[in-house]
Amino acid sequence: MERTINVEIHLFPPLNNTVNRDKVTLTLKEGAILQTVIDELLKRFDNPAFRLHLYATEGRLIPAWSAFINDRPAVRLGSRGGPVTPVSDGDDITFFLGLAGG
């Protein structure tokens, strides 16, 4: 029998505005990584606008997105190692779009 884990995902703008939810719990296969989380969110919400907020037109994750795991900055999703960060049972994952301006 394949083991599973549960992770809670917190969504901030613009993702939460697109799906009208601030958080969602996902059940994933043990050994999941952040890319697995993203893929499952895309399946769950099946919303083109949701995908457009995460991915640039050339199919790469937008570099301004970061993931926090258990309130600790984990990675920038657009970096080389970002999407391969492992996730564990009970993790609290927050997707945050870093913006700058003035």
PDB file of N, CA, C and O in Angstrom, residues 27-102:
ATOM      1  N   THR A  27      -3.747  15.761  -0.300  1.00  0.00           N
ATOM      2  CA  THR A  27      -3.196  14.458   0.048  1.00  0.00           C
ATOM      3  C   THR A  27      -2.316  14.039  -1.112  1.00  0.00           C
ATOM      4  O   THR A  27      -2.776  13.970  -2.257  1.00  0.00           O
ATOM      5  N   LEU A  28      -1.044  13.783  -0.818  1.00  0.00           N
ATOM      6  CA  LEU A  28      -0.046  13.480  -1.841  1.00  0.00           C
ATOM      7  C   LEU A  28       0.653  12.170  -1.508  1.00  0.00           C
ATOM      8  O   LEU A  28       0.627  11.716  -0.364  1.00  0.00           O
ATOM      9  N   LYS A  29       1.321  11.601  -2.492  1.00  0.00           N
ATOM     10  CA  LYS A  29       2.131  10.417  -2.254  1.00  0.00           C
ATOM     11  C   LYS A  29       3.360  10.814  -1.443  1.00  0.00           C
ATOM     12  O   LYS A  29       3.921  11.891  -1.642  1.00  0.00           O
ATOM     13  N   GLU A  30       3.755   9.942  -0.532  1.00  0.00           N
ATOM     14  CA  GLU A  30       4.970  10.182   0.240  1.00  0.00           C
ATOM     15  C   GLU A  30       6.140  10.366  -0.726  1.00  0.00           C
ATOM     16  O   GLU A  30       6.218   9.708  -1.758  1.00  0.00           O
ATOM     17  N   GLY A  31       7.026  11.305  -0.400  1.00  0.00           N
ATOM     18  CA  GLY A  31       8.142  11.614  -1.286  1.00  0.00           C
ATOM     19  C   GLY A  31       7.852  12.782  -2.219  1.00  0.00           C
ATOM     20  O   GLY A  31       8.650  13.090  -3.098  1.00  0.00           O
ATOM     21  N   ALA A  32       6.722  13.446  -2.007  1.00  0.00           N
ATOM     22  CA  ALA A  32       6.330  14.570  -2.865  1.00  0.00           C
ATOM     23  C   ALA A  32       7.315  15.734  -2.719  1.00  0.00           C
ATOM     24  O   ALA A  32       7.988  15.883  -1.700  1.00  0.00           O
ATOM     25  N   ILE A  33       7.372  16.540  -3.764  1.00  0.00           N
ATOM     26  CA  ILE A  33       8.193  17.749  -3.794  1.00  0.00           C
ATOM     27  C   ILE A  33       7.283  18.935  -4.109  1.00  0.00           C
ATOM     28  O   ILE A  33       6.099  18.752  -4.431  1.00  0.00           O
ATOM     29  N   LEU A  34       7.829  20.146  -4.035  1.00  0.00           N
ATOM     30  CA  LEU A  34       7.009  21.336  -4.316  1.00  0.00           C
ATOM     31  C   LEU A  34       6.378  21.288  -5.704  1.00  0.00           C
ATOM     32  O   LEU A  34       5.249  21.739  -5.886  1.00  0.00           O
ATOM     33  N   GLN A  35       7.075  20.744  -6.689  1.00  0.00           N
ATOM     34  CA  GLN A  35       6.479  20.646  -8.026  1.00  0.00           C
ATOM     35  C   GLN A  35       5.235  19.771  -7.992  1.00  0.00           C
ATOM     36  O   GLN A  35       4.253  20.049  -8.678  1.00  0.00           O
ATOM     37  N   THR A  36       5.244  18.725  -7.174  1.00  0.00           N
ATOM     38  CA  THR A  36       4.063  17.868  -7.011  1.00  0.00           C
ATOM     39  C   THR A  36       2.902  18.678  -6.460  1.00  0.00           C
ATOM     40  O   THR A  36       1.764  18.541  -6.916  1.00  0.00           O
ATOM     41  N   VAL A  37       3.189  19.526  -5.481  1.00  0.00           N
ATOM     42  CA  VAL A  37       2.162  20.387  -4.891  1.00  0.00           C
ATOM     43  C   VAL A  37       1.570  21.291  -5.963  1.00  0.00           C
ATOM     44  O   VAL A  37       0.343  21.407  -6.097  1.00  0.00           O
ATOM     45  N   ILE A  38       2.427  21.931  -6.742  1.00  0.00           N
ATOM     46  CA  ILE A  38       1.958  22.828  -7.809  1.00  0.00           C
ATOM     47  C   ILE A  38       1.108  22.061  -8.815  1.00  0.00           C
ATOM     48  O   ILE A  38       0.023  22.508  -9.197  1.00  0.00           O
ATOM     49  N   ASP A  39       1.584  20.894  -9.231  1.00  0.00           N
ATOM     50  CA  ASP A  39       0.832  20.082 -10.200  1.00  0.00           C
ATOM     51  C   ASP A  39      -0.545  19.705  -9.665  1.00  0.00           C
ATOM     52  O   ASP A  39      -1.543  19.754 -10.388  1.00  0.00           O
ATOM     53  N   GLU A  40      -0.612  19.328  -8.393  1.00  0.00           N
ATOM     54  CA  GLU A  40      -1.892  18.957  -7.795  1.00  0.00           C
ATOM     55  C   GLU A  40      -2.831  20.157  -7.683  1.00  0.00           C
ATOM     56  O   GLU A  40      -4.039  20.023  -7.879  1.00  0.00           O
ATOM     57  N   LEU A  41      -2.284  21.329  -7.359  1.00  0.00           N
ATOM     58  CA  LEU A  41      -3.114  22.538  -7.316  1.00  0.00           C
ATOM     59  C   LEU A  41      -3.677  22.845  -8.702  1.00  0.00           C
ATOM     60  O   LEU A  41      -4.854  23.203  -8.837  1.00  0.00           O
ATOM     61  N   LEU A  42      -2.857  22.695  -9.722  1.00  0.00           N
ATOM     62  CA  LEU A  42      -3.329  22.945 -11.089  1.00  0.00           C
ATOM     63  C   LEU A  42      -4.432  21.968 -11.480  1.00  0.00           C
ATOM     64  O   LEU A  42      -5.405  22.344 -12.133  1.00  0.00           O
ATOM     65  N   LYS A  43      -4.317  20.712 -11.060  1.00  0.00           N
ATOM     66  CA  LYS A  43      -5.365  19.721 -11.330  1.00  0.00           C
ATOM     67  C   LYS A  43      -6.637  20.058 -10.554  1.00  0.00           C
ATOM     68  O   LYS A  43      -7.742  19.989 -11.083  1.00  0.00           O
ATOM     69  N   ARG A  44      -6.453  20.386  -9.285  1.00  0.00           N
ATOM     70  CA  ARG A  44      -7.598  20.635  -8.407  1.00  0.00           C
ATOM     71  C   ARG A  44      -8.425  21.813  -8.908  1.00  0.00           C
ATOM     72  O   ARG A  44      -9.637  21.762  -8.944  1.00  0.00           O
ATOM     73  N   PHE A  45      -7.751  22.891  -9.287  1.00  0.00           N
ATOM     74  CA  PHE A  45      -8.479  24.093  -9.657  1.00  0.00           C
ATOM     75  C   PHE A  45      -8.737  24.201 -11.145  1.00  0.00           C
ATOM     76  O   PHE A  45      -9.635  24.917 -11.552  1.00  0.00           O
ATOM     77  N   ASP A  46      -7.975  23.509 -11.975  1.00  0.00           N
ATOM     78  CA  ASP A  46      -8.210  23.452 -13.422  1.00  0.00           C
ATOM     79  C   ASP A  46      -8.708  24.796 -13.963  1.00  0.00           C
ATOM     80  O   ASP A  46      -9.758  24.892 -14.585  1.00  0.00           O
ATOM     81  N   ASN A  47      -7.944  25.842 -13.679  1.00  0.00           N
ATOM     82  CA  ASN A  47      -8.338  27.199 -14.026  1.00  0.00           C
ATOM     83  C   ASN A  47      -7.187  27.844 -14.802  1.00  0.00           C
ATOM     84  O   ASN A  47      -6.093  28.002 -14.268  1.00  0.00           O
ATOM     85  N   PRO A  48      -7.412  28.215 -16.070  1.00  0.00           N
ATOM     86  CA  PRO A  48      -6.323  28.810 -16.868  1.00  0.00           C
ATOM     87  C   PRO A  48      -5.711  30.044 -16.214  1.00  0.00           C
ATOM     88  O   PRO A  48      -4.504  30.255 -16.302  1.00  0.00           O
ATOM     89  N   ALA A  49      -6.495  30.848 -15.529  1.00  0.00           N
ATOM     90  CA  ALA A  49      -5.969  32.045 -14.876  1.00  0.00           C
ATOM     91  C   ALA A  49      -5.016  31.664 -13.741  1.00  0.00           C
ATOM     92  O   ALA A  49      -3.998  32.323 -13.529  1.00  0.00           O
ATOM     93  N   PHE A  50      -5.321  30.590 -13.025  1.00  0.00           N
ATOM     94  CA  PHE A  50      -4.455  30.118 -11.951  1.00  0.00           C
ATOM     95  C   PHE A  50      -3.084  29.757 -12.518  1.00  0.00           C
ATOM     96  O   PHE A  50      -2.052  30.157 -12.002  1.00  0.00           O
ATOM     97  N   ARG A  51      -3.071  29.019 -13.621  1.00  0.00           N
ATOM     98  CA  ARG A  51      -1.820  28.636 -14.283  1.00  0.00           C
ATOM     99  C   ARG A  51      -1.059  29.868 -14.761  1.00  0.00           C
ATOM    100  O   ARG A  51       0.160  29.950 -14.598  1.00  0.00           O
ATOM    101  N   LEU A  52      -1.753  30.830 -15.321  1.00  0.00           N
ATOM    102  CA  LEU A  52      -1.094  32.036 -15.834  1.00  0.00           C
ATOM    103  C   LEU A  52      -0.437  32.857 -14.727  1.00  0.00           C
ATOM    104  O   LEU A  52       0.532  33.564 -14.976  1.00  0.00           O
ATOM    105  N   HIS A  53      -0.947  32.756 -13.520  1.00  0.00           N
ATOM    106  CA  HIS A  53      -0.332  33.466 -12.402  1.00  0.00           C
ATOM    107  C   HIS A  53       0.981  32.806 -11.961  1.00  0.00           C
ATOM    108  O   HIS A  53       1.839  33.455 -11.392  1.00  0.00           O
ATOM    109  N   LEU A  54       1.128  31.514 -12.224  1.00  0.00           N
ATOM    110  CA  LEU A  54       2.322  30.779 -11.799  1.00  0.00           C
ATOM    111  C   LEU A  54       3.387  30.644 -12.885  1.00  0.00           C
ATOM    112  O   LEU A  54       4.574  30.601 -12.587  1.00  0.00           O
ATOM    113  N   TYR A  55       2.948  30.536 -14.125  1.00  0.00           N
ATOM    114  CA  TYR A  55       3.871  30.219 -15.212  1.00  0.00           C
ATOM    115  C   TYR A  55       3.967  31.347 -16.224  1.00  0.00           C
ATOM    116  O   TYR A  55       2.953  31.919 -16.620  1.00  0.00           O
ATOM    117  N   ALA A  56       5.206  31.617 -16.674  1.00  0.00           N
ATOM    118  CA  ALA A  56       5.435  32.574 -17.751  1.00  0.00           C
ATOM    119  C   ALA A  56       5.009  31.927 -19.070  1.00  0.00           C
ATOM    120  O   ALA A  56       4.801  30.716 -19.142  1.00  0.00           O
ATOM    121  N   THR A  57       4.907  32.726 -20.100  1.00  0.00           N
ATOM    122  CA  THR A  57       4.430  32.217 -21.388  1.00  0.00           C
ATOM    123  C   THR A  57       5.304  31.103 -21.942  1.00  0.00           C
ATOM    124  O   THR A  57       4.815  30.241 -22.655  1.00  0.00           O
ATOM    125  N   GLU A  58       6.596  31.085 -21.613  1.00  0.00           N
ATOM    126  CA  GLU A  58       7.471  30.018 -22.122  1.00  0.00           C
ATOM    127  C   GLU A  58       7.415  28.753 -21.267  1.00  0.00           C
ATOM    128  O   GLU A  58       8.200  27.836 -21.468  1.00  0.00           O
ATOM    129  N   GLY A  59       6.493  28.688 -20.305  1.00  0.00           N
ATOM    130  CA  GLY A  59       6.289  27.476 -19.529  1.00  0.00           C
ATOM    131  C   GLY A  59       7.152  27.338 -18.289  1.00  0.00           C
ATOM    132  O   GLY A  59       7.132  26.303 -17.637  1.00  0.00           O
ATOM    133  N   ARG A  60       7.911  28.368 -17.939  1.00  0.00           N
ATOM    134  CA  ARG A  60       8.721  28.331 -16.715  1.00  0.00           C
ATOM    135  C   ARG A  60       7.958  28.980 -15.576  1.00  0.00           C
ATOM    136  O   ARG A  60       7.185  29.910 -15.790  1.00  0.00           O
ATOM    137  N   LEU A  61       8.210  28.490 -14.356  1.00  0.00           N
ATOM    138  CA  LEU A  61       7.612  29.139 -13.193  1.00  0.00           C
ATOM    139  C   LEU A  61       8.113  30.571 -13.112  1.00  0.00           C
ATOM    140  O   LEU A  61       9.295  30.842 -13.347  1.00  0.00           O
ATOM    141  N   ILE A  62       7.230  31.484 -12.805  1.00  0.00           N
ATOM    142  CA  ILE A  62       7.593  32.893 -12.684  1.00  0.00           C
ATOM    143  C   ILE A  62       8.553  33.039 -11.499  1.00  0.00           C
ATOM    144  O   ILE A  62       8.239  32.609 -10.384  1.00  0.00           O
ATOM    145  N   PRO A  63       9.733  33.633 -11.726  1.00  0.00           N
ATOM    146  CA  PRO A  63      10.773  33.706 -10.680  1.00  0.00           C
ATOM    147  C   PRO A  63      10.366  34.445  -9.410  1.00  0.00           C
ATOM    148  O   PRO A  63      10.954  34.210  -8.357  1.00  0.00           O
ATOM    149  N   ALA A  64       9.382  35.316  -9.461  1.00  0.00           N
ATOM    150  CA  ALA A  64       8.993  36.095  -8.279  1.00  0.00           C
ATOM    151  C   ALA A  64       8.238  35.265  -7.240  1.00  0.00           C
ATOM    152  O   ALA A  64       8.040  35.721  -6.116  1.00  0.00           O
ATOM    153  N   TRP A  65       7.818  34.057  -7.568  1.00  0.00           N
ATOM    154  CA  TRP A  65       7.098  33.215  -6.608  1.00  0.00           C
ATOM    155  C   TRP A  65       8.064  32.546  -5.650  1.00  0.00           C
ATOM    156  O   TRP A  65       9.084  31.998  -6.061  1.00  0.00           O
ATOM    157  N   SER A  66       7.716  32.566  -4.383  1.00  0.00           N
ATOM    158  CA  SER A  66       8.473  31.863  -3.344  1.00  0.00           C
ATOM    159  C   SER A  66       7.530  30.926  -2.610  1.00  0.00           C
ATOM    160  O   SER A  66       6.321  31.145  -2.584  1.00  0.00           O
ATOM    161  N   ALA A  67       8.119  29.907  -2.027  1.00  0.00           N
ATOM    162  CA  ALA A  67       7.354  28.994  -1.183  1.00  0.00           C
ATOM    163  C   ALA A  67       7.948  29.035   0.217  1.00  0.00           C
ATOM    164  O   ALA A  67       9.165  29.017   0.386  1.00  0.00           O
ATOM    165  N   PHE A  68       7.082  29.119   1.196  1.00  0.00           N
ATOM    166  CA  PHE A  68       7.474  29.036   2.596  1.00  0.00           C
ATOM    167  C   PHE A  68       6.925  27.713   3.117  1.00  0.00           C
ATOM    168  O   PHE A  68       5.768  27.387   2.879  1.00  0.00           O
ATOM    169  N   ILE A  69       7.773  26.963   3.791  1.00  0.00           N
ATOM    170  CA  ILE A  69       7.333  25.705   4.387  1.00  0.00           C
ATOM    171  C   ILE A  69       7.456  25.853   5.898  1.00  0.00           C
ATOM    172  O   ILE A  69       8.542  26.124   6.412  1.00  0.00           O
ATOM    173  N   ASN A  70       6.325  25.713   6.581  1.00  0.00           N
ATOM    174  CA  ASN A  70       6.271  25.867   8.040  1.00  0.00           C
ATOM    175  C   ASN A  70       6.850  27.225   8.462  1.00  0.00           C
ATOM    176  O   ASN A  70       7.650  27.312   9.389  1.00  0.00           O
ATOM    177  N   ASP A  71       6.423  28.274   7.752  1.00  0.00           N
ATOM    178  CA  ASP A  71       6.795  29.663   8.024  1.00  0.00           C
ATOM    179  C   ASP A  71       8.275  29.976   7.798  1.00  0.00           C
ATOM    180  O   ASP A  71       8.752  31.021   8.211  1.00  0.00           O
ATOM    181  N   ARG A  72       8.998  29.084   7.168  1.00  0.00           N
ATOM    182  CA  ARG A  72      10.402  29.334   6.838  1.00  0.00           C
ATOM    183  C   ARG A  72      10.524  29.477   5.336  1.00  0.00           C
ATOM    184  O   ARG A  72       9.992  28.652   4.590  1.00  0.00           O
ATOM    185  N   PRO A  73      11.239  30.506   4.896  1.00  0.00           N
ATOM    186  CA  PRO A  73      11.434  30.641   3.445  1.00  0.00           C
ATOM    187  C   PRO A  73      12.134  29.398   2.912  1.00  0.00           C
ATOM    188  O   PRO A  73      13.203  29.035   3.392  1.00  0.00           O
ATOM    189  N   ALA A  74      11.499  28.735   1.996  1.00  0.00           N
ATOM    190  CA  ALA A  74      12.076  27.519   1.436  1.00  0.00           C
ATOM    191  C   ALA A  74      12.875  27.855   0.185  1.00  0.00           C
ATOM    192  O   ALA A  74      14.078  27.662   0.154  1.00  0.00           O
ATOM    193  N   VAL A  75      12.195  28.373  -0.807  1.00  0.00           N
ATOM    194  CA  VAL A  75      12.869  28.586  -2.087  1.00  0.00           C
ATOM    195  C   VAL A  75      12.104  29.567  -2.953  1.00  0.00           C
ATOM    196  O   VAL A  75      10.915  29.795  -2.766  1.00  0.00           O
ATOM    197  N   ARG A  76      12.819  30.092  -3.917  1.00  0.00           N
ATOM    198  CA  ARG A  76      12.177  30.786  -5.020  1.00  0.00           C
ATOM    199  C   ARG A  76      11.808  29.703  -6.019  1.00  0.00           C
ATOM    200  O   ARG A  76      12.649  28.904  -6.422  1.00  0.00           O
ATOM    201  N   LEU A  77      10.561  29.655  -6.399  1.00  0.00           N
ATOM    202  CA  LEU A  77      10.096  28.569  -7.260  1.00  0.00           C
ATOM    203  C   LEU A  77      10.736  28.587  -8.637  1.00  0.00           C
ATOM    204  O   LEU A  77      10.891  27.554  -9.257  1.00  0.00           O
ATOM    205  N   GLY A  78      11.099  29.758  -9.118  1.00  0.00           N
ATOM    206  CA  GLY A  78      11.708  29.840 -10.433  1.00  0.00           C
ATOM    207  C   GLY A  78      13.183  29.492 -10.460  1.00  0.00           C
ATOM    208  O   GLY A  78      13.777  29.390 -11.518  1.00  0.00           O
ATOM    209  N   SER A  79      13.786  29.257  -9.280  1.00  0.00           N
ATOM    210  CA  SER A  79      15.204  28.898  -9.239  1.00  0.00           C
ATOM    211  C   SER A  79      15.373  27.431  -9.611  1.00  0.00           C
ATOM    212  O   SER A  79      14.422  26.649  -9.571  1.00  0.00           O
ATOM    213  N   ARG A  80      16.591  27.076  -9.930  1.00  0.00           N
ATOM    214  CA  ARG A  80      16.868  25.722 -10.405  1.00  0.00           C
ATOM    215  C   ARG A  80      16.418  24.650  -9.413  1.00  0.00           C
ATOM    216  O   ARG A  80      15.819  23.659  -9.779  1.00  0.00           O
ATOM    217  N   GLY A  81      16.699  24.815  -8.123  1.00  0.00           N
ATOM    218  CA  GLY A  81      16.349  23.796  -7.138  1.00  0.00           C
ATOM    219  C   GLY A  81      14.994  23.976  -6.498  1.00  0.00           C
ATOM    220  O   GLY A  81      14.557  23.134  -5.731  1.00  0.00           O
ATOM    221  N   GLY A  82      14.314  25.067  -6.799  1.00  0.00           N
ATOM    222  CA  GLY A  82      13.063  25.391  -6.136  1.00  0.00           C
ATOM    223  C   GLY A  82      11.997  24.322  -6.151  1.00  0.00           C
ATOM    224  O   GLY A  82      11.557  23.860  -5.100  1.00  0.00           O
ATOM    225  N   PRO A  83      11.580  23.894  -7.326  1.00  0.00           N
ATOM    226  CA  PRO A  83      10.462  22.949  -7.357  1.00  0.00           C
ATOM    227  C   PRO A  83      10.792  21.547  -6.851  1.00  0.00           C
ATOM    228  O   PRO A  83       9.908  20.744  -6.669  1.00  0.00           O
ATOM    229  N   VAL A  84      12.057  21.238  -6.607  1.00  0.00           N
ATOM    230  CA  VAL A  84      12.405  19.893  -6.143  1.00  0.00           C
ATOM    231  C   VAL A  84      12.565  19.807  -4.626  1.00  0.00           C
ATOM    232  O   VAL A  84      12.951  18.775  -4.100  1.00  0.00           O
ATOM    233  N   THR A  85      12.240  20.877  -3.916  1.00  0.00           N
ATOM    234  CA  THR A  85      12.289  20.856  -2.454  1.00  0.00           C
ATOM    235  C   THR A  85      11.268  19.846  -1.933  1.00  0.00           C
ATOM    236  O   THR A  85      10.090  19.903  -2.294  1.00  0.00           O
ATOM    237  N   PRO A  86      11.688  18.905  -1.078  1.00  0.00           N
ATOM    238  CA  PRO A  86      10.753  17.901  -0.555  1.00  0.00           C
ATOM    239  C   PRO A  86       9.741  18.506   0.412  1.00  0.00           C
ATOM    240  O   PRO A  86      10.023  19.490   1.092  1.00  0.00           O
ATOM    241  N   VAL A  87       8.573  17.890   0.466  1.00  0.00           N
ATOM    242  CA  VAL A  87       7.548  18.261   1.441  1.00  0.00           C
ATOM    243  C   VAL A  87       7.223  17.028   2.279  1.00  0.00           C
ATOM    244  O   VAL A  87       7.374  15.899   1.822  1.00  0.00           O
ATOM    245  N   SER A  88       6.782  17.279   3.505  1.00  0.00           N
ATOM    246  CA  SER A  88       6.527  16.191   4.454  1.00  0.00           C
ATOM    247  C   SER A  88       5.122  16.272   5.007  1.00  0.00           C
ATOM    248  O   SER A  88       4.466  17.316   4.941  1.00  0.00           O
ATOM    249  N   ASP A  89       4.696  15.182   5.607  1.00  0.00           N
ATOM    250  CA  ASP A  89       3.376  15.121   6.221  1.00  0.00           C
ATOM    251  C   ASP A  89       3.234  16.236   7.257  1.00  0.00           C
ATOM    252  O   ASP A  89       4.119  16.460   8.078  1.00  0.00           O
ATOM    253  N   GLY A  90       2.115  16.944   7.193  1.00  0.00           N
ATOM    254  CA  GLY A  90       1.821  18.002   8.134  1.00  0.00           C
ATOM    255  C   GLY A  90       2.410  19.355   7.784  1.00  0.00           C
ATOM    256  O   GLY A  90       2.189  20.322   8.523  1.00  0.00           O
ATOM    257  N   ASP A  91       3.152  19.447   6.689  1.00  0.00           N
ATOM    258  CA  ASP A  91       3.740  20.738   6.311  1.00  0.00           C
ATOM    259  C   ASP A  91       2.663  21.765   5.997  1.00  0.00           C
ATOM    260  O   ASP A  91       1.616  21.440   5.445  1.00  0.00           O
ATOM    261  N   ASP A  92       2.968  22.988   6.383  1.00  0.00           N
ATOM    262  CA  ASP A  92       2.171  24.170   6.058  1.00  0.00           C
ATOM    263  C   ASP A  92       2.946  24.893   4.958  1.00  0.00           C
ATOM    264  O   ASP A  92       4.059  25.363   5.211  1.00  0.00           O
ATOM    265  N   ILE A  93       2.379  24.983   3.774  1.00  0.00           N
ATOM    266  CA  ILE A  93       3.085  25.572   2.632  1.00  0.00           C
ATOM    267  C   ILE A  93       2.351  26.829   2.187  1.00  0.00           C
ATOM    268  O   ILE A  93       1.140  26.803   1.973  1.00  0.00           O
ATOM    269  N   THR A  94       3.101  27.904   2.062  1.00  0.00           N
ATOM    270  CA  THR A  94       2.531  29.175   1.629  1.00  0.00           C
ATOM    271  C   THR A  94       3.209  29.616   0.351  1.00  0.00           C
ATOM    272  O   THR A  94       4.436  29.639   0.266  1.00  0.00           O
ATOM    273  N   PHE A  95       2.408  29.952  -0.637  1.00  0.00           N
ATOM    274  CA  PHE A  95       2.929  30.498  -1.887  1.00  0.00           C
ATOM    275  C   PHE A  95       2.772  32.012  -1.833  1.00  0.00           C
ATOM    276  O   PHE A  95       1.694  32.537  -1.562  1.00  0.00           O
ATOM    277  N   PHE A  96       3.873  32.704  -2.072  1.00  0.00           N
ATOM    278  CA  PHE A  96       3.928  34.147  -1.916  1.00  0.00           C
ATOM    279  C   PHE A  96       4.588  34.764  -3.135  1.00  0.00           C
ATOM    280  O   PHE A  96       5.658  34.340  -3.544  1.00  0.00           O
ATOM    281  N   LEU A  97       3.924  35.758  -3.716  1.00  0.00           N
ATOM    282  CA  LEU A  97       4.463  36.464  -4.872  1.00  0.00           C
ATOM    283  C   LEU A  97       5.215  37.691  -4.389  1.00  0.00           C
ATOM    284  O   LEU A  97       4.611  38.620  -3.849  1.00  0.00           O
ATOM    285  N   GLY A  98       6.535  37.686  -4.550  1.00  0.00           N
ATOM    286  CA  GLY A  98       7.357  38.813  -4.133  1.00  0.00           C
ATOM    287  C   GLY A  98       7.330  39.899  -5.190  1.00  0.00           C
ATOM    288  O   GLY A  98       7.669  39.666  -6.333  1.00  0.00           O
ATOM    289  N   LEU A  99       6.908  41.075  -4.791  1.00  0.00           N
ATOM    290  CA  LEU A  99       6.849  42.204  -5.709  1.00  0.00           C
ATOM    291  C   LEU A  99       7.677  43.341  -5.153  1.00  0.00           C
ATOM    292  O   LEU A  99       7.820  43.502  -3.950  1.00  0.00           O
ATOM    293  N   ALA A 100       8.201  44.134  -6.057  1.00  0.00           N
ATOM    294  CA  ALA A 100       8.950  45.317  -5.648  1.00  0.00           C
ATOM    295  C   ALA A 100       8.416  46.498  -6.432  1.00  0.00           C
ATOM    296  O   ALA A 100       7.848  46.336  -7.503  1.00  0.00           O
ATOM    297  N   GLY A 101       8.608  47.641  -5.912  1.00  0.00           N
ATOM    298  CA  GLY A 101       8.135  48.823  -6.617  1.00  0.00           C
ATOM    299  C   GLY A 101       8.303  50.049  -5.743  1.00  0.00           C
ATOM    300  O   GLY A 101       8.774  49.975  -4.617  1.00  0.00           O
ATOM    301  N   GLY A 102       7.911  51.113  -6.298  1.00  0.00           N
ATOM    302  CA  GLY A 102       8.069  52.302  -5.495  1.00  0.00           C
ATOM    303  C   GLY A 102       7.315  53.463  -6.082  1.00  0.00           C
ATOM    304  O   GLY A 102       6.620  53.412  -7.019  1.00  0.00           O
TER     305      GLY A 102
END
